[in-house]
PDB file of C-alpha atoms in Angstrom:
ATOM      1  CA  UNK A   2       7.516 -12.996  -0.290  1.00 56.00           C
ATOM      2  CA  UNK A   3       4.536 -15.368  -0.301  1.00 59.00           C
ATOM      3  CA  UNK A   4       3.831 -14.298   2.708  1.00 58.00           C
ATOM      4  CA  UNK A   5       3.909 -11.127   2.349  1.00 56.00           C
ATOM      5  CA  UNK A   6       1.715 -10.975  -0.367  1.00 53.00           C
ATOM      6  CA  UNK A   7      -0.909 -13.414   1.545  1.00 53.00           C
ATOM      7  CA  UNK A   8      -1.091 -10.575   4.169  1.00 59.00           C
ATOM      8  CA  UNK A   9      -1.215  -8.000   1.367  1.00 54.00           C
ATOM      9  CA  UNK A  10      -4.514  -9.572   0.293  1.00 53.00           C
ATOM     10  CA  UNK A  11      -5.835 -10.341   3.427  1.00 56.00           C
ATOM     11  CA  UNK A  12      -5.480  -6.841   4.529  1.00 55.00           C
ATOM     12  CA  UNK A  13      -7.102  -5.360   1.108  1.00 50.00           C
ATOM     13  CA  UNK A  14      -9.929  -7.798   1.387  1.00 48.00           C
ATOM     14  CA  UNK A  15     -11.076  -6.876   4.614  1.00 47.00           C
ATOM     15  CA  UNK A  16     -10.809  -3.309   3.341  1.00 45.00           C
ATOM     16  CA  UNK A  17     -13.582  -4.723   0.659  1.00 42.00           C
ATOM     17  CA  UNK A  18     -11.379  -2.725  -1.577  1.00 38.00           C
ATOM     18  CA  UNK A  19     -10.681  -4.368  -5.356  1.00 35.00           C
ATOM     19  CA  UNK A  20      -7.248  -4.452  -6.275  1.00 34.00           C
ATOM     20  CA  UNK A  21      -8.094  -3.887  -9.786  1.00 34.00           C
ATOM     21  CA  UNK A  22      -9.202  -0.261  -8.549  1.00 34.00           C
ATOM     22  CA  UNK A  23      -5.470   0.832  -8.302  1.00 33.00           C
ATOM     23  CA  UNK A  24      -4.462  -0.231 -11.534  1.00 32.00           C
ATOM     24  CA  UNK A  25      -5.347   3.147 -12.259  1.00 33.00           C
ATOM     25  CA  UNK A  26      -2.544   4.938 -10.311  1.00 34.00           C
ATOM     26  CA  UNK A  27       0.078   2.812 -12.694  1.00 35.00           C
ATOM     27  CA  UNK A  28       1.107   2.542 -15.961  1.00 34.00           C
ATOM     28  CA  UNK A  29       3.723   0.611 -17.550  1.00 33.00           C
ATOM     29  CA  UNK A  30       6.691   1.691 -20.389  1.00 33.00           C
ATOM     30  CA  UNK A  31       7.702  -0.981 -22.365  1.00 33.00           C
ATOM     31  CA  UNK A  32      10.257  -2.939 -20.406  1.00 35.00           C
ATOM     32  CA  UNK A  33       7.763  -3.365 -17.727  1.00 38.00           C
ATOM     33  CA  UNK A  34       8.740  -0.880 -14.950  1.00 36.00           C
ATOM     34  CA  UNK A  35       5.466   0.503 -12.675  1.00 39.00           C
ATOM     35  CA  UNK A  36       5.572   4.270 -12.456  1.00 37.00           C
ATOM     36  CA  UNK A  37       3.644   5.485  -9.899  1.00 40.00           C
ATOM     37  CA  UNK A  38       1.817   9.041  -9.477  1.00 39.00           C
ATOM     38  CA  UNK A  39       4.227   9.410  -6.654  1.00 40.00           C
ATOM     39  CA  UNK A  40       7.078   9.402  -9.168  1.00 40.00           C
ATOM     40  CA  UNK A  41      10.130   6.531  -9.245  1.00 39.00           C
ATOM     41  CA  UNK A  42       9.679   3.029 -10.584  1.00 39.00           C
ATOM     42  CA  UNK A  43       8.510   1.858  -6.762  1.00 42.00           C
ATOM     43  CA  UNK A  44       6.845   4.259  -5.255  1.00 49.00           C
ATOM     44  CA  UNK A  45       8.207   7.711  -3.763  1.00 58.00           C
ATOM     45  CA  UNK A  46      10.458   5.496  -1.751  1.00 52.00           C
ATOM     46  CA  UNK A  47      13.004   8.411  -2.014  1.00 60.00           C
ATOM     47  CA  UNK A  48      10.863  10.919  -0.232  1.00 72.00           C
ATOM     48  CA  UNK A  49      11.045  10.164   3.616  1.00 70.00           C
ATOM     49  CA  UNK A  50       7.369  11.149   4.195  1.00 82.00           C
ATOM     50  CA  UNK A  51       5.719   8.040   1.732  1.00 85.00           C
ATOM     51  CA  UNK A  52       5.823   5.507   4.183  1.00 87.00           C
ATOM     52  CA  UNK A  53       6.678   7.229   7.446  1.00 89.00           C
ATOM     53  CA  UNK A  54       2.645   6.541   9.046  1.00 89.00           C
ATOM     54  CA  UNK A  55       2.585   3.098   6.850  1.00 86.00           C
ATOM     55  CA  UNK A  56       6.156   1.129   8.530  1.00 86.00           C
ATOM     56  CA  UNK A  57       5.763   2.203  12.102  1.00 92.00           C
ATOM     57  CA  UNK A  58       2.015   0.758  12.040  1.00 90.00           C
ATOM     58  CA  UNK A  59       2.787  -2.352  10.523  1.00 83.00           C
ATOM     59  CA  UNK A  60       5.992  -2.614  12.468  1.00 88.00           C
ATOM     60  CA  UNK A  61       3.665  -3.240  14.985  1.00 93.00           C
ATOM     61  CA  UNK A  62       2.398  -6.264  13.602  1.00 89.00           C
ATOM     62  CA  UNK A  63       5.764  -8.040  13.043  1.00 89.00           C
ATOM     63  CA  UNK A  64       5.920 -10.251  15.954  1.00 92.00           C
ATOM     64  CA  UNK A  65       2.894 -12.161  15.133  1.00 92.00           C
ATOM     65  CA  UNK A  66       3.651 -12.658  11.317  1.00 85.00           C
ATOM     66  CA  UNK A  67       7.128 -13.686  12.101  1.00 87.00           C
ATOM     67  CA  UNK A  68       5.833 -16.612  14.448  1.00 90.00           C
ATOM     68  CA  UNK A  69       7.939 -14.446  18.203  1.00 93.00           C
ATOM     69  CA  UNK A  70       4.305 -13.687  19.178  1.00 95.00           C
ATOM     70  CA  UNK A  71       1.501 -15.924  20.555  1.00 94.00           C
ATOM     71  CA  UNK A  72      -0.991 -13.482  19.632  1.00 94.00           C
ATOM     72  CA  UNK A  73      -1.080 -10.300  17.683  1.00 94.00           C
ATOM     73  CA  UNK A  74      -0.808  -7.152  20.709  1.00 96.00           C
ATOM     74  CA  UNK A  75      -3.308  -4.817  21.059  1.00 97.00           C
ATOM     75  CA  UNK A  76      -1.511  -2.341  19.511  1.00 96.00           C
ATOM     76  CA  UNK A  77      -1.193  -4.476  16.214  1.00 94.00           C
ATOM     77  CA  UNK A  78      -4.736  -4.682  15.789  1.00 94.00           C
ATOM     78  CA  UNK A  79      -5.121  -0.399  16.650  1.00 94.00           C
ATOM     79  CA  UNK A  80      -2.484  -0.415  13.660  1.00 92.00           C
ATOM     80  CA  UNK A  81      -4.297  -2.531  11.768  1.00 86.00           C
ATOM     81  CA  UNK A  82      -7.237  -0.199  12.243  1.00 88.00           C
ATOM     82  CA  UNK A  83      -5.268   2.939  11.732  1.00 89.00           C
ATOM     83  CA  UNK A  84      -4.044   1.286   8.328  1.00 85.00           C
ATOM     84  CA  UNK A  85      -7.820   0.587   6.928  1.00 81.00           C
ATOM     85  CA  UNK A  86      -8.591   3.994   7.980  1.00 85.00           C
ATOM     86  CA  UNK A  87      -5.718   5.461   5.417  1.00 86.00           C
ATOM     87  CA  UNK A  88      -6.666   3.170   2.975  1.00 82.00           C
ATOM     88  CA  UNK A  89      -9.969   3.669   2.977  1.00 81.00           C
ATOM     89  CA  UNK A  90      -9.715   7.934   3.577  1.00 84.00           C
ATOM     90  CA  UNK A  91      -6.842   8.671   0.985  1.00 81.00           C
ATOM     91  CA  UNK A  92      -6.551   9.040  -2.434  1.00 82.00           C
ATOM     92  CA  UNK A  93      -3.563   6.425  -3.219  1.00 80.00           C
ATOM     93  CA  UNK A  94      -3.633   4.782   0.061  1.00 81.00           C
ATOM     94  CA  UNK A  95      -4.427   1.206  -0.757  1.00 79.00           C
ATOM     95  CA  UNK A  96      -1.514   1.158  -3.159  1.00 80.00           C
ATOM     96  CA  UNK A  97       0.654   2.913  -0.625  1.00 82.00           C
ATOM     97  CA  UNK A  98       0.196   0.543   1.782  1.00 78.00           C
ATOM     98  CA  UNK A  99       0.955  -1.969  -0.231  1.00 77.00           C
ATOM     99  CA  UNK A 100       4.057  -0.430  -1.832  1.00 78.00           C
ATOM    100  CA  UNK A 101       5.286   0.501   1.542  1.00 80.00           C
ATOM    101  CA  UNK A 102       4.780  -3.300   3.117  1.00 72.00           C
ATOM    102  CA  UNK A 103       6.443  -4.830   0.201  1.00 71.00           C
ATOM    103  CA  UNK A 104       9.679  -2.471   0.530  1.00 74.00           C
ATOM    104  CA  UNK A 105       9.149  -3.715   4.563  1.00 72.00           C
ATOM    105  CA  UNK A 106       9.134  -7.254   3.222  1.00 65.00           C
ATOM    106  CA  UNK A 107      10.283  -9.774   5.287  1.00 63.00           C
ATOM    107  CA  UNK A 108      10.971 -13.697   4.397  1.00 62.00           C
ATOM    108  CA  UNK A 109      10.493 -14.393   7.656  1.00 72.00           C
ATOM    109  CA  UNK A 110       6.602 -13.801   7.702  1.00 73.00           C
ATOM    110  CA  UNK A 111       4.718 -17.541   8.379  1.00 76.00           C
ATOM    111  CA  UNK A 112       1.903 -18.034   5.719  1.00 69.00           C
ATOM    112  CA  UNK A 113      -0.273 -18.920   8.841  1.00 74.00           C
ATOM    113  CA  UNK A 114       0.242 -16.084  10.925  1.00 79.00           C
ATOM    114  CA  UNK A 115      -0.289 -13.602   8.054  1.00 72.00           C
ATOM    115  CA  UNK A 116      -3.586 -15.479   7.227  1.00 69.00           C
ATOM    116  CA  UNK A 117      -4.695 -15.197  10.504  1.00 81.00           C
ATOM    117  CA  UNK A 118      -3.611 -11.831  11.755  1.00 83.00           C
ATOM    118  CA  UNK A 119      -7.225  -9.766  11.059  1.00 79.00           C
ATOM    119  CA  UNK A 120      -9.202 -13.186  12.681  1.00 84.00           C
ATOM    120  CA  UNK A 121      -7.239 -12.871  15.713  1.00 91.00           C
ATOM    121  CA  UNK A 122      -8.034  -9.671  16.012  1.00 91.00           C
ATOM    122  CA  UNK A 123     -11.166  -9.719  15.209  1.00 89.00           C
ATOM    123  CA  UNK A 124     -11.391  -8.582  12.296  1.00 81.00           C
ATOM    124  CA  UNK A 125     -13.617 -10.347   9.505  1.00 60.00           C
ATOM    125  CA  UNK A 126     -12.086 -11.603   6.447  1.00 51.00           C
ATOM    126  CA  UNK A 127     -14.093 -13.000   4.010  1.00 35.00           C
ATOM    127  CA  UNK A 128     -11.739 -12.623   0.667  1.00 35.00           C
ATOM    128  CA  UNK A 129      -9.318 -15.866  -0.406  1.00 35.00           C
ATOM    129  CA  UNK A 130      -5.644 -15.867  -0.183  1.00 34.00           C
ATOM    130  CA  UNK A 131      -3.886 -15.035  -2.903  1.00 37.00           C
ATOM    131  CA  UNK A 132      -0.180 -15.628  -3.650  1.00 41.00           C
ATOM    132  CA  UNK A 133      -0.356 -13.492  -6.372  1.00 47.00           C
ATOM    133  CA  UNK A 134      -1.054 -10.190  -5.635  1.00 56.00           C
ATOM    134  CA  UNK A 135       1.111  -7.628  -7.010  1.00 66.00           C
ATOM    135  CA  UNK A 136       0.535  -3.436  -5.341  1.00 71.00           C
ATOM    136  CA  UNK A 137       0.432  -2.786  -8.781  1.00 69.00           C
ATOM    137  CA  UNK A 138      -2.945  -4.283  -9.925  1.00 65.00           C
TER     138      UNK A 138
END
């Protein structure tokens, strides 16, 4: 999960997006549940169409974060691309993203790899890693 949520921030730094900007797509009830404009506690993980352009890009990142790959493919870094392009061109999509990754989560992510990902390819990231980012902030 660390890892995941190293990547997480990596990838919403190099958007230059603030994650404190989509604390206004959630509230809270009072025993601490997200609800999201999309409807359940987690996102519209129900509905089909909520992550079906989000887990097919990443997907294509998996070999790298997971240690398989040398280096991420080229069509990792076209997803990676595709994926700031959403986030940056929807209403919601930053916290999409993120919702969708985390249900994709996988404990076999390597902190390095998911730090470097965007450097390798070529991609700037100028933001710290955080192990505590949370899609709901």
């Amino acid at each position: 999960m660390a890892q995941l949520v190293a990547f997480l921030t990596i990838f919403f730094a190099v958007l230059g997006t603030s994650m404190a900007h989509f604390s206004s797509h959630f509230g809270f009830d009072p025993f601490g549940r997200r609800h999201s404009k999309y409807g359940n506690d987690y996102g519209d993980y129900g509905n089909p169409e909520y992550c079906s352009d989000i887990a097919p890009r990443f997907a294509l990142c998996q070999g790298f974060v997971e240690g398989s790959d040398s280096y991420p493919s080229p069509q990792c870094c076209e997803s990676l691309q595709q994926l700031n392009m959403i986030a940056k061109d929807q209403s919601g999509g930053p916290t999409r993203i993120c919702e969708c990754i985390e249900q994709m989560g996988n404990n076999e992510y390597k902190k390095s790899r998911v730090k470097h990902v965007f450097r390798s390819c070529g991609m700037h990231n100028s933001f710290p890693i955080s192990n505590n980012m949370d899609c709901s902030r």
